[in-house]
Amino acid sequence: MAETYQLLDGKKAAEALREEIAHATVGVKEKLGRAPHLAAVLVGEDGASKTYVGSKVKACAKVGFRSTLVKKPADITEAELLDVVAQLNADPEVDGFIVQLPLPKHINEQKITLAIDPKKDVDGFHPMNLGRMVIGLPGYLPATPNGIVEMLRFYGIATSGKHCVVVGRSTIVGSPMSILMSRNADPGNCTVTLAHSRTVDLPSITRQADILIVAIGKPGFVTADMVKEGAVVVDVGIHRVADKSRSKGYRIVGDVDFASVAPKCTAITPVPGGVGPMTVASLLLNTLKAAR
Ligand code: NDP
C-alpha cells in the first residue's frame, strides 16, 4: 500500500491561476478601458446554487473583474428567462455570463443554454463551444473539466499514455472530460474509458485506471476496492450530508470515500477544496478570454 499521497489542493492551484489572470487583466483593462465583466444569473433560492454563484462573484473581485449577480424568483417563466439571456447577449458591457444550473423543472435548460451567445458562453456549455472543443478549435472549454486539466498541469501529473477512466457521462463534466483527456495535448494523450450507469462490473474497470475521474453524484460511492494501488484520483462530486457534530448540521463530501481510498493513491483531490475552486478559476479564465 502506498504510504503517502499527494493532496491535489485545488485552493492552491486556483490561487496560482488567479494570480496569472490578475496579471493579464491589467493589460486587458488598459485596452478595453474597463474591467472584464462576468454576469451570473441565479434563479430561485437553492442553497447550493447560491453558494456556487457567491464564490464565482467573490473570485471576480480577487482578479480585478467586475461582476453582476442577476437574481430571479423560482417562478420566473421560461420566456422571461429567455428575455434575461437576450438582454445579457446584447449588453456590450458584459463579456461573458452564466446561468447557474439546475433550473426549476418548468424551464427547459437546453433551451436556455442554446439561447446564450456562444461568444459569451463562459461555462462552455453551448454546442458551438463543445463542438469546437471536439475538433480542436479555440473556444471556451467547459469550466469543470478544464479546471481539472489545469489542476493536473499545476501538479505536474504525467498523463501521456496513461489509462484514464472517467465515471459519469454528463454533458457538463464526464463527456467533455473524456475528450480533453484523450486529446493530443499535455495534459492529455490518455487512453480513455468512459463509464456510466450501464457499465457492467464497474469496479473491474475502475481498478484499471492510472487516473480515475469520478463525476456520478453519489456520496462516497468509490471505495478502496475499486481503486488501483498508486492511482491518481480526481473527485468531482459535491454533496451535503447530515452531520450533527458540525455547527451547520452538515458536512461536504465527494463521490469518493476519501478515508479508505486516499492511502492507496499517489495523488487525490479533497472535497471540499479540490475540483470546486478550479471550476471557478477556469470560469475566470474563460471570462478573460471573452474580454480579450
Ligand atoms: P449527472 O447526474 O448529470 O451525471 C451523473 C453521471 O453518473 C451519469 O452519466 C450517470 O450515468 C452516472 N452514474 C450514476 N450512477 C452511476 C453508477 N452507479 N455507476 C456508474 N455511473 C453512474 O451529474 P454531473 O456530471 O452534473 O455531476 C456529478 C457530480 O459532480 C455531482 O455531485 C455534482 O454536484 C458534482 N459537480 C461538481 C462540480 C464542481 O465544480 N466540483 C461541477 C459540476 C458538478 P447515466 O448517464 O447512465 O445516467
Short mmCIF file of C-alpha atoms and ligand atoms in Angstrom, two decimals:
data_model
loop_
_atom_site.label_atom_id
_atom_site.label_comp_id
_atom_site.label_asym_id
_atom_site.label_seq_id
_atom_site.Cartn_x
_atom_site.Cartn_y
_atom_site.Cartn_z
CA MET A 1 0.00 0.00 0.00
CA ALA A 2 1.31 3.50 -0.85
CA GLU A 3 2.50 5.13 2.37
CA THR A 4 1.81 8.73 1.47
CA TYR A 5 -0.24 10.50 -1.10
CA GLN A 6 -0.10 13.96 -2.55
CA LEU A 7 -3.13 16.09 -1.84
CA LEU A 8 -4.16 17.89 -5.03
CA ASP A 9 -5.07 21.14 -3.31
CA GLY A 10 -7.49 22.99 -5.58
CA LYS A 11 -7.34 26.15 -3.49
CA LYS A 12 -3.59 26.41 -4.01
CA ALA A 13 -3.76 25.61 -7.73
CA ALA A 14 -6.66 28.06 -8.18
CA GLU A 15 -4.74 30.80 -6.38
CA ALA A 16 -1.81 30.36 -8.78
CA LEU A 17 -4.16 30.52 -11.76
CA ARG A 18 -5.89 33.61 -10.33
CA GLU A 19 -2.52 35.34 -9.97
CA GLU A 20 -1.83 34.76 -13.67
CA ILE A 21 -5.31 36.01 -14.55
CA ALA A 22 -4.96 39.12 -12.35
CA HIS A 23 -1.66 39.90 -14.04
CA ALA A 24 -3.13 39.55 -17.54
CA THR A 25 -6.19 41.59 -16.50
CA VAL A 26 -4.08 44.73 -16.08
CA GLY A 27 -3.28 44.82 -19.82
CA VAL A 28 -6.84 43.90 -20.83
CA LYS A 29 -8.22 46.76 -18.69
CA GLU A 30 -5.92 49.24 -20.40
CA LYS A 31 -7.02 48.06 -23.81
CA LEU A 32 -10.76 47.95 -23.05
CA GLY A 33 -10.87 50.99 -20.81
CA ARG A 34 -12.84 48.91 -18.28
CA ALA A 35 -12.57 45.70 -16.28
CA PRO A 36 -13.61 42.32 -17.73
CA HIS A 37 -17.21 41.75 -16.68
CA LEU A 38 -18.89 38.46 -15.73
CA ALA A 39 -22.63 38.27 -15.05
CA ALA A 40 -24.27 35.36 -13.25
CA VAL A 41 -27.97 34.57 -13.37
CA LEU A 42 -29.35 32.86 -10.27
CA VAL A 43 -32.91 31.53 -10.38
CA GLY A 44 -34.61 30.62 -7.10
CA GLU A 45 -33.31 30.09 -3.60
CA ASP A 46 -31.41 26.78 -3.82
CA GLY A 47 -28.74 26.86 -1.08
CA ALA A 48 -26.00 25.08 -3.06
CA SER A 49 -26.58 27.24 -6.17
CA LYS A 50 -26.38 30.39 -4.03
CA THR A 51 -23.05 29.19 -2.59
CA TYR A 52 -21.60 28.40 -6.04
CA VAL A 53 -22.69 31.72 -7.53
CA GLY A 54 -21.42 33.55 -4.45
CA SER A 55 -17.97 32.03 -4.81
CA LYS A 56 -17.89 32.93 -8.52
CA VAL A 57 -18.78 36.55 -7.79
CA LYS A 58 -16.20 36.74 -4.97
CA ALA A 59 -13.49 35.27 -7.22
CA CYS A 60 -14.12 38.06 -9.78
CA ALA A 61 -13.19 40.70 -7.21
CA LYS A 62 -9.93 38.85 -6.44
CA VAL A 63 -8.68 39.18 -10.03
CA GLY A 64 -9.96 42.68 -10.73
CA PHE A 65 -13.06 41.73 -12.74
CA ARG A 66 -16.44 43.38 -12.45
CA SER A 67 -19.30 41.03 -11.67
CA THR A 68 -23.07 41.34 -11.70
CA LEU A 69 -25.47 38.99 -9.98
CA VAL A 70 -28.87 38.81 -11.67
CA LYS A 71 -31.32 37.24 -9.19
CA LYS A 72 -34.69 35.96 -10.38
CA PRO A 73 -37.50 34.24 -8.48
CA ALA A 74 -38.09 30.47 -8.84
CA ASP A 75 -41.42 31.11 -10.57
CA ILE A 76 -39.88 33.11 -13.44
CA THR A 77 -41.30 31.84 -16.73
CA GLU A 78 -39.13 30.34 -19.45
CA ALA A 79 -39.98 33.27 -21.74
CA GLU A 80 -38.92 35.77 -19.06
CA LEU A 81 -35.63 33.95 -18.52
CA LEU A 82 -35.01 33.86 -22.27
CA ASP A 83 -35.52 37.63 -22.17
CA VAL A 84 -32.86 37.98 -19.46
CA VAL A 85 -30.48 35.93 -21.63
CA ALA A 86 -31.26 38.11 -24.67
CA GLN A 87 -30.51 41.27 -22.69
CA LEU A 88 -27.16 39.90 -21.50
CA ASN A 89 -26.32 38.76 -25.05
CA ALA A 90 -26.94 42.31 -26.27
CA ASP A 91 -25.17 44.16 -23.44
CA PRO A 92 -21.79 45.39 -24.75
CA GLU A 93 -20.56 45.89 -21.16
CA VAL A 94 -20.97 42.17 -20.34
CA ASP A 95 -18.12 39.99 -21.67
CA GLY A 96 -19.48 36.66 -20.50
CA PHE A 97 -22.27 35.23 -18.39
CA ILE A 98 -23.53 32.04 -16.83
CA VAL A 99 -26.98 30.79 -15.94
CA GLN A 100 -26.49 28.72 -12.79
CA LEU A 101 -27.86 25.17 -13.13
CA PRO A 102 -30.03 23.38 -12.15
CA LEU A 103 -33.03 25.47 -13.17
CA PRO A 104 -36.58 24.90 -11.86
CA LYS A 105 -38.33 21.95 -13.55
CA HIS A 106 -40.70 24.14 -15.61
CA ILE A 107 -37.75 25.65 -17.50
CA ASN A 108 -36.04 23.75 -20.31
CA GLU A 109 -32.30 24.01 -19.53
CA GLN A 110 -31.31 23.10 -23.09
CA LYS A 111 -33.41 25.91 -24.49
CA ILE A 112 -31.69 28.39 -22.18
CA THR A 113 -28.20 27.05 -23.00
CA LEU A 114 -28.92 27.29 -26.74
CA ALA A 115 -30.08 30.91 -26.34
CA ILE A 116 -26.75 32.06 -24.88
CA ASP A 117 -24.48 33.77 -27.41
CA PRO A 118 -21.58 31.28 -27.86
CA LYS A 119 -19.17 34.26 -27.67
CA LYS A 120 -20.41 34.96 -24.13
CA ASP A 121 -20.84 31.31 -23.06
CA VAL A 122 -18.06 31.24 -20.46
CA ASP A 123 -19.42 28.00 -18.92
CA GLY A 124 -18.60 26.37 -22.26
CA PHE A 125 -21.94 24.51 -22.40
CA HIS A 126 -23.20 25.77 -25.79
CA PRO A 127 -22.99 23.12 -28.57
CA MET A 128 -20.89 25.55 -30.61
CA ASN A 129 -18.20 25.58 -27.91
CA LEU A 130 -18.47 21.86 -27.20
CA GLY A 131 -18.15 21.21 -30.95
CA ARG A 132 -15.12 23.49 -31.23
CA MET A 133 -13.50 21.58 -28.37
CA VAL A 134 -14.13 18.25 -30.10
CA ILE A 135 -12.44 19.35 -33.34
CA GLY A 136 -9.66 21.23 -31.56
CA LEU A 137 -10.65 24.80 -32.45
CA PRO A 138 -10.20 27.61 -29.93
CA GLY A 139 -13.30 28.36 -27.86
CA TYR A 140 -14.50 28.20 -24.29
CA LEU A 141 -13.71 24.90 -22.62
CA PRO A 142 -16.27 23.64 -20.08
CA ALA A 143 -15.25 25.03 -16.71
CA THR A 144 -15.08 21.89 -14.55
CA PRO A 145 -13.24 19.58 -16.98
CA ASN A 146 -10.84 22.36 -17.92
CA GLY A 147 -10.29 23.16 -14.23
CA ILE A 148 -9.29 19.52 -13.71
CA VAL A 149 -6.87 19.69 -16.65
CA GLU A 150 -5.35 22.87 -15.17
CA MET A 151 -5.02 21.15 -11.78
CA LEU A 152 -3.20 18.16 -13.34
CA ARG A 153 -0.91 20.64 -15.11
CA PHE A 154 -0.22 22.59 -11.90
CA TYR A 155 0.78 19.45 -10.02
CA GLY A 156 2.81 18.05 -12.93
CA ILE A 157 0.76 14.83 -13.09
CA ALA A 158 2.01 12.77 -16.06
CA THR A 159 -0.90 11.82 -18.31
CA SER A 160 0.60 10.72 -21.65
CA GLY A 161 -0.02 7.03 -22.34
CA LYS A 162 -1.89 6.56 -19.06
CA HIS A 163 -5.24 4.81 -18.79
CA CYS A 164 -7.78 7.38 -17.63
CA VAL A 165 -11.17 6.12 -16.50
CA VAL A 166 -13.90 8.75 -16.28
CA VAL A 167 -17.03 7.65 -14.40
CA GLY A 168 -20.11 9.67 -15.40
CA ARG A 169 -21.04 10.91 -18.87
CA SER A 170 -22.89 14.18 -18.25
CA THR A 171 -22.58 16.83 -20.92
CA ILE A 172 -21.07 19.32 -18.47
CA VAL A 173 -18.50 17.09 -16.75
CA GLY A 174 -17.92 13.44 -17.73
CA SER A 175 -18.25 13.52 -21.52
CA PRO A 176 -16.11 16.65 -22.14
CA MET A 177 -13.62 15.37 -19.53
CA SER A 178 -13.13 12.18 -21.55
CA ILE A 179 -12.49 14.26 -24.68
CA LEU A 180 -9.96 16.57 -23.01
CA MET A 181 -8.02 13.64 -21.53
CA SER A 182 -7.82 11.87 -24.90
CA ARG A 183 -6.74 14.98 -26.86
CA ASN A 184 -3.29 15.13 -28.41
CA ALA A 185 -2.17 17.64 -25.80
CA ASP A 186 -0.39 17.92 -22.49
CA PRO A 187 -2.17 17.20 -20.17
CA GLY A 188 -3.92 14.69 -22.40
CA ASN A 189 -2.84 11.78 -24.59
CA CYS A 190 -4.53 9.30 -22.29
CA THR A 191 -6.25 6.12 -23.32
CA VAL A 192 -9.72 6.86 -22.02
CA THR A 193 -12.58 4.68 -20.81
CA LEU A 194 -15.88 6.45 -20.17
CA ALA A 195 -18.07 4.55 -17.70
CA HIS A 196 -21.70 5.20 -16.71
CA SER A 197 -24.69 3.58 -15.03
CA ARG A 198 -24.98 0.85 -17.69
CA THR A 199 -21.31 -0.17 -17.36
CA VAL A 200 -21.03 -3.83 -16.39
CA ASP A 201 -18.72 -4.65 -13.46
CA LEU A 202 -17.61 -1.07 -12.86
CA PRO A 203 -15.02 -1.99 -10.17
CA SER A 204 -13.09 -4.15 -12.68
CA ILE A 205 -12.87 -1.08 -14.97
CA THR A 206 -12.01 1.50 -12.30
CA ARG A 207 -9.27 -0.81 -10.98
CA GLN A 208 -7.51 -0.45 -14.35
CA ALA A 209 -7.29 3.32 -14.03
CA ASP A 210 -3.96 5.10 -13.66
CA ILE A 211 -6.06 8.27 -13.46
CA LEU A 212 -9.61 7.91 -12.13
CA ILE A 213 -12.00 10.84 -12.51
CA VAL A 214 -15.33 10.40 -10.75
CA ALA A 215 -18.42 12.52 -11.53
CA ILE A 216 -21.52 10.49 -10.72
CA GLY A 217 -23.27 12.41 -7.95
CA LYS A 218 -23.35 9.66 -5.30
CA PRO A 219 -21.69 10.38 -1.95
CA GLY A 220 -18.79 8.05 -1.07
CA PHE A 221 -19.59 5.71 -3.99
CA VAL A 222 -15.99 4.85 -4.92
CA THR A 223 -14.38 2.71 -2.26
CA ALA A 224 -10.82 1.40 -1.83
CA ASP A 225 -11.56 -1.96 -3.53
CA MET A 226 -12.41 -0.04 -6.75
CA VAL A 227 -9.04 1.72 -7.00
CA LYS A 228 -5.66 0.51 -8.22
CA GLU A 229 -2.66 0.90 -5.95
CA GLY A 230 -0.80 4.09 -6.92
CA ALA A 231 -3.67 5.69 -8.89
CA VAL A 232 -4.35 9.41 -9.22
CA VAL A 233 -7.95 10.09 -8.17
CA VAL A 234 -9.98 13.20 -9.01
CA ASP A 235 -13.30 13.53 -7.18
CA VAL A 236 -15.79 15.89 -8.83
CA GLY A 237 -18.78 15.10 -6.60
CA ILE A 238 -20.10 17.61 -4.07
CA HIS A 239 -22.72 16.61 -1.50
CA ARG A 240 -24.03 17.96 1.76
CA VAL A 241 -24.51 15.07 4.19
CA ALA A 242 -26.17 15.50 7.57
CA ASP A 243 -23.64 15.78 10.41
CA LYS A 244 -24.87 16.90 13.82
CA SER A 245 -21.30 17.34 15.07
CA ARG A 246 -20.87 20.34 12.70
CA SER A 247 -22.28 23.74 13.56
CA LYS A 248 -24.02 23.94 10.15
CA GLY A 249 -25.55 20.50 10.67
CA TYR A 250 -23.87 19.05 7.58
CA ARG A 251 -20.50 18.37 6.02
CA ILE A 252 -19.39 18.33 2.40
CA VAL A 253 -18.24 15.05 0.85
CA GLY A 254 -17.45 13.83 -2.66
CA ASP A 255 -18.25 10.77 -4.78
CA VAL A 256 -15.13 9.07 -3.42
CA ASP A 257 -14.79 7.61 0.06
CA PHE A 258 -11.68 9.68 0.77
CA ALA A 259 -10.63 7.97 4.03
CA SER A 260 -10.39 4.48 2.52
CA VAL A 261 -9.22 5.48 -0.98
CA ALA A 262 -6.52 8.09 -0.21
CA PRO A 263 -3.97 5.66 1.29
CA LYS A 264 -3.94 3.69 -1.99
CA CYS A 265 -3.29 6.76 -4.17
CA THR A 266 -0.21 8.63 -5.26
CA ALA A 267 -2.39 11.74 -5.52
CA ILE A 268 -6.01 12.61 -4.77
CA THR A 269 -8.26 15.68 -4.66
CA PRO A 270 -10.05 16.53 -1.41
CA VAL A 271 -13.72 17.56 -1.19
CA PRO A 272 -14.18 20.38 -0.46
CA GLY A 273 -11.12 22.27 -1.71
CA GLY A 274 -10.33 20.15 -4.77
CA VAL A 275 -12.16 20.45 -8.08
CA GLY A 276 -14.60 23.17 -6.89
CA PRO A 277 -12.09 26.05 -6.67
CA MET A 278 -10.59 25.02 -10.03
CA THR A 279 -14.02 25.20 -11.68
CA VAL A 280 -14.33 28.81 -10.53
CA ALA A 281 -10.78 29.68 -11.66
CA SER A 282 -11.48 28.12 -15.04
CA LEU A 283 -14.59 30.28 -15.40
CA LEU A 284 -12.43 33.36 -14.78
CA LEU A 285 -10.01 32.15 -17.45
CA ASN A 286 -12.88 31.94 -19.95
CA THR A 287 -14.12 35.41 -18.95
CA LEU A 288 -10.66 36.85 -19.53
CA LYS A 289 -10.68 35.19 -22.96
CA ALA A 290 -14.10 36.72 -23.65
CA ALA A 291 -12.90 40.20 -22.67
CA ARG A 292 -9.87 39.85 -24.90
P1 NDP B 1 -25.20 13.96 -13.65
O1 NDP B 1 -26.22 13.49 -12.68
O2 NDP B 1 -25.60 14.82 -14.79
O3 NDP B 1 -24.45 12.67 -14.26
C1 NDP B 1 -24.10 11.60 -13.46
C2 NDP B 1 -23.45 10.54 -14.32
O4 NDP B 1 -23.05 9.47 -13.46
C3 NDP B 1 -24.37 9.94 -15.38
O5 NDP B 1 -23.68 9.81 -16.59
C4 NDP B 1 -24.75 8.58 -14.80
O6 NDP B 1 -24.92 7.58 -15.77
C5 NDP B 1 -23.51 8.26 -13.99
N1 NDP B 1 -23.83 7.33 -12.88
C6 NDP B 1 -24.79 7.47 -11.96
N2 NDP B 1 -24.79 6.43 -11.13
C7 NDP B 1 -23.81 5.60 -11.54
C8 NDP B 1 -23.34 4.34 -11.11
N3 NDP B 1 -23.86 3.70 -10.05
N4 NDP B 1 -22.30 3.79 -11.77
C9 NDP B 1 -21.76 4.40 -12.83
N5 NDP B 1 -22.17 5.61 -13.31
C10 NDP B 1 -23.19 6.18 -12.66
O7 NDP B 1 -24.07 14.64 -12.75
P2 NDP B 1 -22.95 15.78 -13.07
O8 NDP B 1 -21.94 15.27 -14.01
O9 NDP B 1 -23.61 17.07 -13.35
O10 NDP B 1 -22.32 15.91 -11.60
C11 NDP B 1 -21.70 14.83 -10.95
C12 NDP B 1 -21.29 15.26 -9.54
O11 NDP B 1 -20.34 16.32 -9.66
C13 NDP B 1 -22.41 15.86 -8.69
O12 NDP B 1 -22.17 15.50 -7.33
C14 NDP B 1 -22.28 17.35 -8.86
O13 NDP B 1 -22.78 18.07 -7.76
C15 NDP B 1 -20.78 17.48 -8.95
N6 NDP B 1 -20.31 18.66 -9.68
C16 NDP B 1 -19.26 19.32 -9.14
C17 NDP B 1 -18.70 20.40 -9.78
C18 NDP B 1 -17.52 21.06 -9.19
O14 NDP B 1 -17.19 22.17 -9.56
N7 NDP B 1 -16.80 20.41 -8.27
C19 NDP B 1 -19.27 20.91 -11.04
C20 NDP B 1 -20.33 20.10 -11.59
C21 NDP B 1 -20.84 19.02 -10.91
P3 NDP B 1 -26.12 7.62 -16.87
O15 NDP B 1 -25.70 8.64 -17.88
O16 NDP B 1 -26.14 6.24 -17.41
O17 NDP B 1 -27.36 8.01 -16.12
#
